[in-house]
mmCIF file of C-alpha atoms in Angstrom:
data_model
loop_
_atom_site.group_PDB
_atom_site.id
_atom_site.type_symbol
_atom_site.label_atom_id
_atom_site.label_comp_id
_atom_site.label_asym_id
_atom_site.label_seq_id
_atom_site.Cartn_x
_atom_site.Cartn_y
_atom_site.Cartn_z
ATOM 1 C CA UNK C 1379 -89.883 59.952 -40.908
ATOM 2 C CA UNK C 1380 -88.084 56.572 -39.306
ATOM 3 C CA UNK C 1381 -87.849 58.409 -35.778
ATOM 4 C CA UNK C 1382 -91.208 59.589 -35.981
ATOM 5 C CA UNK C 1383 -92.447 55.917 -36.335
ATOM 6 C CA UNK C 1384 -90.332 54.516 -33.863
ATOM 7 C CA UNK C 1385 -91.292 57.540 -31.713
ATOM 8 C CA UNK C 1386 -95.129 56.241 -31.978
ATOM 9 C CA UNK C 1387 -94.004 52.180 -31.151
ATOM 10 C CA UNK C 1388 -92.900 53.679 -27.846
ATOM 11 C CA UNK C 1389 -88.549 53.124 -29.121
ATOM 12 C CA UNK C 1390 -85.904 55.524 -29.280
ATOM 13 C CA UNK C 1391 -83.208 55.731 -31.502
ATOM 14 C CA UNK C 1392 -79.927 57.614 -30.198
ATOM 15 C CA UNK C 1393 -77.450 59.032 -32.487
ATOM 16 C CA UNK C 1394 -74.996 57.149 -33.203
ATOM 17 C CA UNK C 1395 -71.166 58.762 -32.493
ATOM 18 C CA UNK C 1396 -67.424 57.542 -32.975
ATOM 19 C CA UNK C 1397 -64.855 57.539 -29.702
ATOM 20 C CA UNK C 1398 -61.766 59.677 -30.735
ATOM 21 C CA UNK C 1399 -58.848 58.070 -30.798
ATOM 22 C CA UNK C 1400 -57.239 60.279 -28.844
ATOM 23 C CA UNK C 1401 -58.606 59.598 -25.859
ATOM 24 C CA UNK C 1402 -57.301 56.101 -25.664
ATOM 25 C CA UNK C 1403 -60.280 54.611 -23.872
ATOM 26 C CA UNK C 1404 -59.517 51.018 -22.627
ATOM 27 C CA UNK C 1405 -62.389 48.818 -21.604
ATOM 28 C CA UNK C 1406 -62.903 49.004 -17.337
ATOM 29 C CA UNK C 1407 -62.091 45.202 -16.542
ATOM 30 C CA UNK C 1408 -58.421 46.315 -18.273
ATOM 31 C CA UNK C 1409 -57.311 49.384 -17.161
ATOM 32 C CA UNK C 1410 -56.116 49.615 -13.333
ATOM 33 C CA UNK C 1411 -56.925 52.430 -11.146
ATOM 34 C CA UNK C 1412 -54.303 53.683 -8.820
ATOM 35 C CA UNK C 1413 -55.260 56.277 -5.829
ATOM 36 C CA UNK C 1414 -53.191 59.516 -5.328
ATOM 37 C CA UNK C 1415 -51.457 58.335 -2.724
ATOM 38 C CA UNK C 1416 -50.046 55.422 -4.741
ATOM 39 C CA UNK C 1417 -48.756 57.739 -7.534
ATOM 40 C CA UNK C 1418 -47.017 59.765 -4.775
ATOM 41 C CA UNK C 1419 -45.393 56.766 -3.242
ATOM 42 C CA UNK C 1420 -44.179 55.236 -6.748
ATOM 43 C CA UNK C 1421 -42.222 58.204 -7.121
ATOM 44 C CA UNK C 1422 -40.963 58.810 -3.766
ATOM 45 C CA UNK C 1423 -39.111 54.842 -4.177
ATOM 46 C CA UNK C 1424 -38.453 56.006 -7.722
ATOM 47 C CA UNK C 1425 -36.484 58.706 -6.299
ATOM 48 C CA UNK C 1426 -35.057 56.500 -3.497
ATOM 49 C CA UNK C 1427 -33.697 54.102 -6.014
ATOM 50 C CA UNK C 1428 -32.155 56.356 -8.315
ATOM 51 C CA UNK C 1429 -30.401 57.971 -5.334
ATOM 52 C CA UNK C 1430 -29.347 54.924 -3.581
ATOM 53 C CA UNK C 1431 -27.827 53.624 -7.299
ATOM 54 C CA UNK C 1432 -25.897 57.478 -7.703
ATOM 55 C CA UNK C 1433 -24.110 57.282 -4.301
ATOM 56 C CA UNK C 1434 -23.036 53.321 -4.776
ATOM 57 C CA UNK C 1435 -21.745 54.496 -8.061
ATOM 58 C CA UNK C 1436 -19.835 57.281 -6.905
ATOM 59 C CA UNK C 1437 -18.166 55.482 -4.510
ATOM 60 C CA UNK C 1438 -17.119 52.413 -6.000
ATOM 61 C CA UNK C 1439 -16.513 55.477 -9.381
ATOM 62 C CA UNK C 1440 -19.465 55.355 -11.314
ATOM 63 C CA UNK C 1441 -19.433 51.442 -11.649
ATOM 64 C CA UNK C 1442 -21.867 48.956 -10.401
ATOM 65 C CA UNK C 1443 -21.181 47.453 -6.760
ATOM 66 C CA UNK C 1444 -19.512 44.124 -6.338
ATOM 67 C CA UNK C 1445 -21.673 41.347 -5.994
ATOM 68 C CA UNK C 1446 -21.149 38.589 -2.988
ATOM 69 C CA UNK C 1447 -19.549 38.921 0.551
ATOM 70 C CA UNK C 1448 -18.394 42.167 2.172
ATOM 71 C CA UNK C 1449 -14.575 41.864 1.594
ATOM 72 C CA UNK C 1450 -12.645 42.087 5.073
ATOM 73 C CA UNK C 1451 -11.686 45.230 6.727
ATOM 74 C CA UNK C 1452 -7.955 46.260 7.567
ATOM 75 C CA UNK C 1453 -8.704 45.244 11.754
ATOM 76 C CA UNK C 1454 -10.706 42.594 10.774
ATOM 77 C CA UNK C 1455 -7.549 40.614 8.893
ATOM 78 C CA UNK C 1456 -5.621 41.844 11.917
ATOM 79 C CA UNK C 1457 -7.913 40.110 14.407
ATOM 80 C CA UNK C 1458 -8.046 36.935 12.158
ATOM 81 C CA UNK C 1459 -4.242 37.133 11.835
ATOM 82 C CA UNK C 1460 -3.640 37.428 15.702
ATOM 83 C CA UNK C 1461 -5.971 34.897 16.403
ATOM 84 C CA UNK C 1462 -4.398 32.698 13.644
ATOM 85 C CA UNK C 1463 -0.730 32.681 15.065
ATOM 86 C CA UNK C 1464 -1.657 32.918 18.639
ATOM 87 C CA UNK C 1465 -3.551 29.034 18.158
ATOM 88 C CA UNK C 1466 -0.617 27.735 15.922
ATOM 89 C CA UNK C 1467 2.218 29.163 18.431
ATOM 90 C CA UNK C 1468 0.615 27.661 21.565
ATOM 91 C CA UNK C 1469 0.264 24.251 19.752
ATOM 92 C CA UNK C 1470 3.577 24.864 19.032
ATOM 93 C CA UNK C 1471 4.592 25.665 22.701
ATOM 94 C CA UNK C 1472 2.214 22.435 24.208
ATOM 95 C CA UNK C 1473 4.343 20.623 22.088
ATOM 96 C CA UNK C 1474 8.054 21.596 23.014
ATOM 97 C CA UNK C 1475 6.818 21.430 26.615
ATOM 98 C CA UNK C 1476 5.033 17.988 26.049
ATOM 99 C CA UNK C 1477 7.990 16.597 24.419
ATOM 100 C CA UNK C 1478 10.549 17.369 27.402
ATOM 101 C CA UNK C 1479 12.118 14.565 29.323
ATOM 102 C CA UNK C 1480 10.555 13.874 32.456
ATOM 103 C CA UNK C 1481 12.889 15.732 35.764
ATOM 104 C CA UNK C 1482 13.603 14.514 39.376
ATOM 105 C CA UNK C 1483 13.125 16.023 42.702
ATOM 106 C CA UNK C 1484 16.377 17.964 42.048
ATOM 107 C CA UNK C 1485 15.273 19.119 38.542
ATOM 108 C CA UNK C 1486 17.785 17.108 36.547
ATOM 109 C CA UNK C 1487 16.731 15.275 33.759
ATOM 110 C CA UNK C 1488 15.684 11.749 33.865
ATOM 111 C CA UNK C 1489 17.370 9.626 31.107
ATOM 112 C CA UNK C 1490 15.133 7.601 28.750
ATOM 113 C CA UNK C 1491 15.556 5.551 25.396
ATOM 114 C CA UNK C 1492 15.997 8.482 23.405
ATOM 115 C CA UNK C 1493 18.231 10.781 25.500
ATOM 116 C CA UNK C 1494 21.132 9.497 23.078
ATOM 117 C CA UNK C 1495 19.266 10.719 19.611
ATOM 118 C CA UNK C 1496 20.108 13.832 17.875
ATOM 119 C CA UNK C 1497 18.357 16.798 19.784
ATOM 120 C CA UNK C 1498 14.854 17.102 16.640
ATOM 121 C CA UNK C 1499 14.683 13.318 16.946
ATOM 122 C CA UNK C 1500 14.335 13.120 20.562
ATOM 123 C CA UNK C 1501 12.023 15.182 20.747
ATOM 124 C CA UNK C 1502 9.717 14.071 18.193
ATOM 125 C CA UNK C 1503 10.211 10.692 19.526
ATOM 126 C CA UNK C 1504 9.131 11.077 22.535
ATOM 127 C CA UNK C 1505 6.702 13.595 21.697
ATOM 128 C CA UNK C 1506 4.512 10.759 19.905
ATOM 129 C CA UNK C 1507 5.214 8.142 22.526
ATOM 130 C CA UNK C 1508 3.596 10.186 25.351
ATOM 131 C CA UNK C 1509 0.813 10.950 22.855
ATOM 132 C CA UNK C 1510 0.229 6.729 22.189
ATOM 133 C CA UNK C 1511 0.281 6.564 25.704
ATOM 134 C CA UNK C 1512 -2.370 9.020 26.895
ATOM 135 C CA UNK C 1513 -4.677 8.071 23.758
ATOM 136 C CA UNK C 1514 -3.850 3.826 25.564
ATOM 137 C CA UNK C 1515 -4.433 5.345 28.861
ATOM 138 C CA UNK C 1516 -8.017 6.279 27.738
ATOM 139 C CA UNK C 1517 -8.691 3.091 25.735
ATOM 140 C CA UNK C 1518 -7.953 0.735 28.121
ATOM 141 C CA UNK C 1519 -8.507 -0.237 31.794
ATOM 142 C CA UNK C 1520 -6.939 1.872 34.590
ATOM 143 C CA UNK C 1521 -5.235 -1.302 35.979
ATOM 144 C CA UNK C 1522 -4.761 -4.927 35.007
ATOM 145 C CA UNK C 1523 -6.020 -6.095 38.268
ATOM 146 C CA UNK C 1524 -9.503 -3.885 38.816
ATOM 147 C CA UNK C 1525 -10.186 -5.697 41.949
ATOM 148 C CA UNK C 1526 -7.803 -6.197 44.969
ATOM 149 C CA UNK C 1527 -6.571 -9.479 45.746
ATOM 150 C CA UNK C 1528 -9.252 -11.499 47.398
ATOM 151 C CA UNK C 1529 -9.986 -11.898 51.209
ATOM 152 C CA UNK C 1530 -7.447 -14.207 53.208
ATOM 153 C CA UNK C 1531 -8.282 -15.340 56.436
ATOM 154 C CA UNK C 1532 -9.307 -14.819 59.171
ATOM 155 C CA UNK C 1533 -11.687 -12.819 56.753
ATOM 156 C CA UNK C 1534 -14.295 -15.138 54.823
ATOM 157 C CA UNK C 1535 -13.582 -14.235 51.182
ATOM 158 C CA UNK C 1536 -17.129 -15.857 49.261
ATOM 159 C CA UNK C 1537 -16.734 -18.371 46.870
ATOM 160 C CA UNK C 1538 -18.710 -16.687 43.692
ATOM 161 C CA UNK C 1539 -18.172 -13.133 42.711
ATOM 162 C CA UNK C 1540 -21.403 -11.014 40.860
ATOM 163 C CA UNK C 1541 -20.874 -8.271 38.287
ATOM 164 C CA UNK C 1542 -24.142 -6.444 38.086
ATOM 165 C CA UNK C 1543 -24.728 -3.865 35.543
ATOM 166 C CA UNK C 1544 -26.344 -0.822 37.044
ATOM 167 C CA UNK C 1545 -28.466 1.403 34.334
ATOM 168 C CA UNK C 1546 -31.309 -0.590 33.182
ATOM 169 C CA UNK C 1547 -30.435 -3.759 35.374
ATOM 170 C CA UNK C 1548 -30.964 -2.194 38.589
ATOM 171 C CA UNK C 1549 -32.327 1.211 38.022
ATOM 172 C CA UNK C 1550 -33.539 3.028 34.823
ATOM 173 C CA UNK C 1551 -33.416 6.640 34.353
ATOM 174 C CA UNK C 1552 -35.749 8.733 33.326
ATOM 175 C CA UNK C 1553 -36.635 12.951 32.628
ATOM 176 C CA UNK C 1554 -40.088 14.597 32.790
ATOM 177 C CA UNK C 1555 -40.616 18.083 32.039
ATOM 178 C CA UNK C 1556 -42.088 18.349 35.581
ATOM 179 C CA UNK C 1557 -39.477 16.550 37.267
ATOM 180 C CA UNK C 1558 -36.138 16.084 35.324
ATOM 181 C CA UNK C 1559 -33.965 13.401 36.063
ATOM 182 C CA UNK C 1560 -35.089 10.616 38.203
ATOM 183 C CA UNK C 1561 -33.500 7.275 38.651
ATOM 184 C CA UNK C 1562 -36.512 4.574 39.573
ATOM 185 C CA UNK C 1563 -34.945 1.143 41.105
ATOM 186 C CA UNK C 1564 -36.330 -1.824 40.154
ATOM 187 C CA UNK C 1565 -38.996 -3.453 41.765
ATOM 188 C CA UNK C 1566 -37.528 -5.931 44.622
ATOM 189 C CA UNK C 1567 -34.041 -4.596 44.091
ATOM 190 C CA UNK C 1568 -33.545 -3.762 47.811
ATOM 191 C CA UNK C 1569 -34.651 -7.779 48.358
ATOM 192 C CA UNK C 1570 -32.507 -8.857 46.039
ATOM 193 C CA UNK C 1571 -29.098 -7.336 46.876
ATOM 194 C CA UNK C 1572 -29.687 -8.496 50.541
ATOM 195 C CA UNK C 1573 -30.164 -11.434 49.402
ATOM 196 C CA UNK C 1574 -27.010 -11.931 47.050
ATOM 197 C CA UNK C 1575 -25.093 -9.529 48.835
ATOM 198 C CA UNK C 1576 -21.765 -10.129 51.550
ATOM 199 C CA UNK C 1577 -21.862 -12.876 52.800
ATOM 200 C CA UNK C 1578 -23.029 -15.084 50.519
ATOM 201 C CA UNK C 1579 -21.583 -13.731 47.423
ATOM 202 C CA UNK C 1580 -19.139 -11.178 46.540
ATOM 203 C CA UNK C 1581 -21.048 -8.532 44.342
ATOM 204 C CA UNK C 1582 -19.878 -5.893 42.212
ATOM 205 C CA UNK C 1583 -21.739 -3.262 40.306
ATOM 206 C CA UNK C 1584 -19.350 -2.797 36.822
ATOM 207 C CA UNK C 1585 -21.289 -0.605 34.655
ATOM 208 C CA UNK C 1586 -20.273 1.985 31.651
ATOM 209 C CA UNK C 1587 -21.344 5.056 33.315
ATOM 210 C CA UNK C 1588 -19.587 8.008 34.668
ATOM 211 C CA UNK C 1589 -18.271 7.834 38.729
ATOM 212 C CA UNK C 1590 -19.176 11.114 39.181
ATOM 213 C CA UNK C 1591 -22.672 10.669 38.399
ATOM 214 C CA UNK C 1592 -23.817 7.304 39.382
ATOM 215 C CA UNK C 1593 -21.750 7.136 42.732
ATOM 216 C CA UNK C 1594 -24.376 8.707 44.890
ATOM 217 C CA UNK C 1595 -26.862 6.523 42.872
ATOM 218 C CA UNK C 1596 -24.890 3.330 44.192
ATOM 219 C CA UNK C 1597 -25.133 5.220 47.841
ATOM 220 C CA UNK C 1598 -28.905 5.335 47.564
ATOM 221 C CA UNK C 1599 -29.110 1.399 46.631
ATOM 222 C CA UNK C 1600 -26.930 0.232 49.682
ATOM 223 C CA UNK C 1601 -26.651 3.540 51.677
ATOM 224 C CA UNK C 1602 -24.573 1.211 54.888
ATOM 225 C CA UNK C 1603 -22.126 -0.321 52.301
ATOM 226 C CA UNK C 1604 -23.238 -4.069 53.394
ATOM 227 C CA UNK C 1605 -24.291 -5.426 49.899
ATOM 228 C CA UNK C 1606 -22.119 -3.895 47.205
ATOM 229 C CA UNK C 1607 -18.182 -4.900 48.190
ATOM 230 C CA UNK C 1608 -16.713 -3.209 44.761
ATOM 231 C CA UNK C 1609 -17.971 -0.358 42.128
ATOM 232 C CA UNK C 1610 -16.501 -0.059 38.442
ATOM 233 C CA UNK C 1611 -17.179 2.454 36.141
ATOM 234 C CA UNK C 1612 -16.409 3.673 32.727
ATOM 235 C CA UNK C 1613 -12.382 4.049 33.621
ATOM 236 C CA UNK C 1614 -12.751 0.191 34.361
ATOM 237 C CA UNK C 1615 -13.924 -0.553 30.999
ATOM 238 C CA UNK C 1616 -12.137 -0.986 27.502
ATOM 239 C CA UNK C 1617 -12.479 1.300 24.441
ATOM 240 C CA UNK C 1618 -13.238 -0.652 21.300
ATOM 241 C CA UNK C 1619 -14.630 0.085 18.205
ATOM 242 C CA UNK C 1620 -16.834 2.843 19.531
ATOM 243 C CA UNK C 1621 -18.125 1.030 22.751
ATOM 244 C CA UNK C 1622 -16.771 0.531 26.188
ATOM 245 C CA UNK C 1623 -16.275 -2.678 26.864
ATOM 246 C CA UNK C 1624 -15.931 -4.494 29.978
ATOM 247 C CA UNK C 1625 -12.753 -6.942 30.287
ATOM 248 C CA UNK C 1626 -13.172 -10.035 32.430
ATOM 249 C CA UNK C 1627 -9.471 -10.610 32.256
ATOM 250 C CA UNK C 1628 -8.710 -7.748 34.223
ATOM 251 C CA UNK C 1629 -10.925 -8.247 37.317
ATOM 252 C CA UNK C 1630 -8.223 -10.567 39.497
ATOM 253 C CA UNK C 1631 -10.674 -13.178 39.927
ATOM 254 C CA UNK C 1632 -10.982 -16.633 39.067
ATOM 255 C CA UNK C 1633 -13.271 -16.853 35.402
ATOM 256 C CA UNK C 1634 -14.969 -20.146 36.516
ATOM 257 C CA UNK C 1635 -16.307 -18.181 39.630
ATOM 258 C CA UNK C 1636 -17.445 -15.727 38.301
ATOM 259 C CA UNK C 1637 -21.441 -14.512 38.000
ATOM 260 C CA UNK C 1638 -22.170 -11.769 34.653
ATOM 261 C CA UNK C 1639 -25.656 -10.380 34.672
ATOM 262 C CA UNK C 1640 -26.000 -7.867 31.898
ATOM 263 C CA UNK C 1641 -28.391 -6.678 29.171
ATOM 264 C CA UNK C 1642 -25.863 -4.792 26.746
ATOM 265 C CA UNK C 1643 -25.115 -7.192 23.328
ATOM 266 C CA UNK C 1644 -21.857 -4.035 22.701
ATOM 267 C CA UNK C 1645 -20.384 -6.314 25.964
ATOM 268 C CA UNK C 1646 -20.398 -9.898 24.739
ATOM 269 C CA UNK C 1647 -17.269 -9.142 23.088
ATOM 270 C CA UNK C 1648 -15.878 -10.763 26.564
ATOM 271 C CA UNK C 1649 -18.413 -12.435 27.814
ATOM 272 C CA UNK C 1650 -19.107 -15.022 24.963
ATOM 273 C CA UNK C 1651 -16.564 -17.575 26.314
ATOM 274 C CA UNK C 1652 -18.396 -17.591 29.665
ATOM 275 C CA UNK C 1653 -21.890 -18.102 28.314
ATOM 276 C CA UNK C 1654 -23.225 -14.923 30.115
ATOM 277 C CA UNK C 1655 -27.144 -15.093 29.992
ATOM 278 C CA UNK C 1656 -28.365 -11.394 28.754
ATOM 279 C CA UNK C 1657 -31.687 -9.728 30.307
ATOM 280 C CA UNK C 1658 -33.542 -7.659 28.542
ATOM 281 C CA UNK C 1659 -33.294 -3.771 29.446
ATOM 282 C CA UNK C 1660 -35.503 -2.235 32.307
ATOM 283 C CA UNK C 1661 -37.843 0.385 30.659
ATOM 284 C CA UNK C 1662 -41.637 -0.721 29.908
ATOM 285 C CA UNK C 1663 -42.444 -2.136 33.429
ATOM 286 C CA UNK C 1664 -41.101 0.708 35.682
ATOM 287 C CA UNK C 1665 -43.067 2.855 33.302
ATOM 288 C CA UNK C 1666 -46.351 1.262 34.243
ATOM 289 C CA UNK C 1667 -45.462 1.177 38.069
ATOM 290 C CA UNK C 1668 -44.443 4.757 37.951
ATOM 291 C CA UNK C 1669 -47.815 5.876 36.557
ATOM 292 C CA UNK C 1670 -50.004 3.644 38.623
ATOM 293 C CA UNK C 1671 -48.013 5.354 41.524
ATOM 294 C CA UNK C 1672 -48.572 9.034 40.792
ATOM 295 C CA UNK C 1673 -52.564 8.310 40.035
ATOM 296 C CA UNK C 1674 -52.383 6.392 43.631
ATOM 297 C CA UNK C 1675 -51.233 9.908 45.169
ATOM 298 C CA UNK C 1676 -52.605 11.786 43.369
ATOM 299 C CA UNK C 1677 -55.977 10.459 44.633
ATOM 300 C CA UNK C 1678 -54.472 10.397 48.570
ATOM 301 C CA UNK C 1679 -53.685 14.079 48.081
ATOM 302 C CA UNK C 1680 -57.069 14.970 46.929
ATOM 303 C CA UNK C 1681 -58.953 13.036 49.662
ATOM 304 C CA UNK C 1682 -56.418 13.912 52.736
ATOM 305 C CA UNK C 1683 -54.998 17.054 52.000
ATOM 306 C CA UNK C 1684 -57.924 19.147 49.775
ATOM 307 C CA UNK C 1685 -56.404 22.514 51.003
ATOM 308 C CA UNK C 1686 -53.197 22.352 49.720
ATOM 309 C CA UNK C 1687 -54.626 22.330 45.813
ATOM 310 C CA UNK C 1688 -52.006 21.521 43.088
ATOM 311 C CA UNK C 1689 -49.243 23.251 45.001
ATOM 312 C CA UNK C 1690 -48.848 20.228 47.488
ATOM 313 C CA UNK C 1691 -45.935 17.600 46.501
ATOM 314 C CA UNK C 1692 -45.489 14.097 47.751
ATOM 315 C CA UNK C 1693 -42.524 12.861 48.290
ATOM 316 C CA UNK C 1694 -41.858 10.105 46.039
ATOM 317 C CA UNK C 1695 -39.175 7.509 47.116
#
């Protein structure tokens, strides 16, 4: 009678059912859903694992594998071992043959302060003194007079002597990615060494860099050898406290007549007694110059030679 009512009002009534509870129904938002492929692949790593476990079990006998670093095998401690007594012997053997006393042109054996200690104490004796002597050697200047004796006549010796520094005094160095290492000189510097140069004073470049590297450098500032009488470098300097200091007392010249022009604070150490004025470092200003040159041709290259494109390089002196 109620359906046939709601039947007429144009509503439906369904019957109503219960879920079993067997079917375990979850709501849809809940329950992931995993493709075929995905079950397969769970149990093919299942299988993996469980196989992988087995055989590390059975070979370490059904326990668990160590945990950490792979222990050594037997030719790698032999290696290690070899390697190992080879470094200690040849220490050992520098040693012995460091500590021998010094021979003549007939191979005898030169005597020296400890030739009269037992035969251990001789040895070890002199086998520190040579090593406080090389580690001196290094520390301090290769000579106590740096500079030969000064010019008698009928040479004109001048009356003034000039230490120049050389990196950041006279030239500055500098690396591009396009160009690497380039050394640009100060603006004038050519002027100025001509100037102060033999013979109106004598002028030495003393700087802290290598010989090796900054010798041609020197070359390219006075290419004739007219300006620049004397070169130092780091072998000229003293060791102290991390820096290499240059010593004044060790140039064979006369302190009152002597000139320091320098930018490095590390080398008042020596020079605070003589009032040296410091300069500030060449960087900023060569910078500028530099830049304004390149645009310069740059814009000659463009308007003389159009043909050449970006491949053309001007040679920049």
């Amino acid at each position: 009678m109620l359906s046939k009512m709601l039947l007429r009002r144009g509503m439906f009534l369904l019957p109503s059912f219960r879920i079993p509870p067997a079917l375990g129904l979850v709501p849809y938002s809940s329950q992931p859903k995993f493709s075929l492929a995905d079950e397969i692949m769970k149990d093919k790593a299942r299988q993996e694992e469980s196989s992988s476990s087995s055989s590390q079990k059975d070979q370490h006998g059904g326990e668990e594998p160590p945990k950490g670093p792979k222990p050594l095998s037997k030719w790698e401690k032999i290696g290690y071992t070899f390697f190992g007594v080879t470094f200690v012997g040849g220490l050992f053997v520098n040693a012995i043959i460091f500590s021998l006393p010094d021979r003549d042109e007939e191979g005898q054996n030169i005597p020296d302060d400890y030739s009269d200690l037992p035969f251990p104490s001789q040895y070890y004796k002199r086998l520190s003194n040579k090593i406080f002597k090389t580690k001196k050697d290094l520390e301090e200047p290769f000579s106590d007079k740096l500079l030969p004796e000064p010019l008698q006549k009928p040479y004109y010796q001048p009356k003034y002597t000039i230490f120049l520094e050389l990196t950041g005094l006279l030239v500055h160095a500098t690396w591009t990615h396009k160009h690497g290492w380039r050394f640009l000189k100060r603006p004038g510097v050519d002027i100025f060494l001509s100037q102060v140069g033999y013979p109106q004073f004598e002028l030495v470049v003393y700087t802290t860099e290598n010989a090796m590297t900054f010798f041609p450098i020197i070359d390219g500032l006075d290419p004739e050898h007219q300006h620049i009488m004397h070169r130092l470098f780091r072998d000229a300097t003293r060791y102290h406290n991390g820096h290499h200091i240059k010593d004044l007392n060790s140039v064979n010249r006369d302190p009152k007549r002597v000139i320091v022009v320098d930018w490095n604070n590390d080398s008042r150490n020596y020079f605070k007694l003589l009032g040296t004025p410091m300069l500030t470092i060449l960087q900023g200003e060569l910078q500028v110059q530099e830049d304004k040159r390149n645009k310069e041709l740059e814009q000659k290259k463009s308007s003389i030679l159009p043909s050449f494109g970006s491949s053309f390089r001007p040679w920049n002196k």
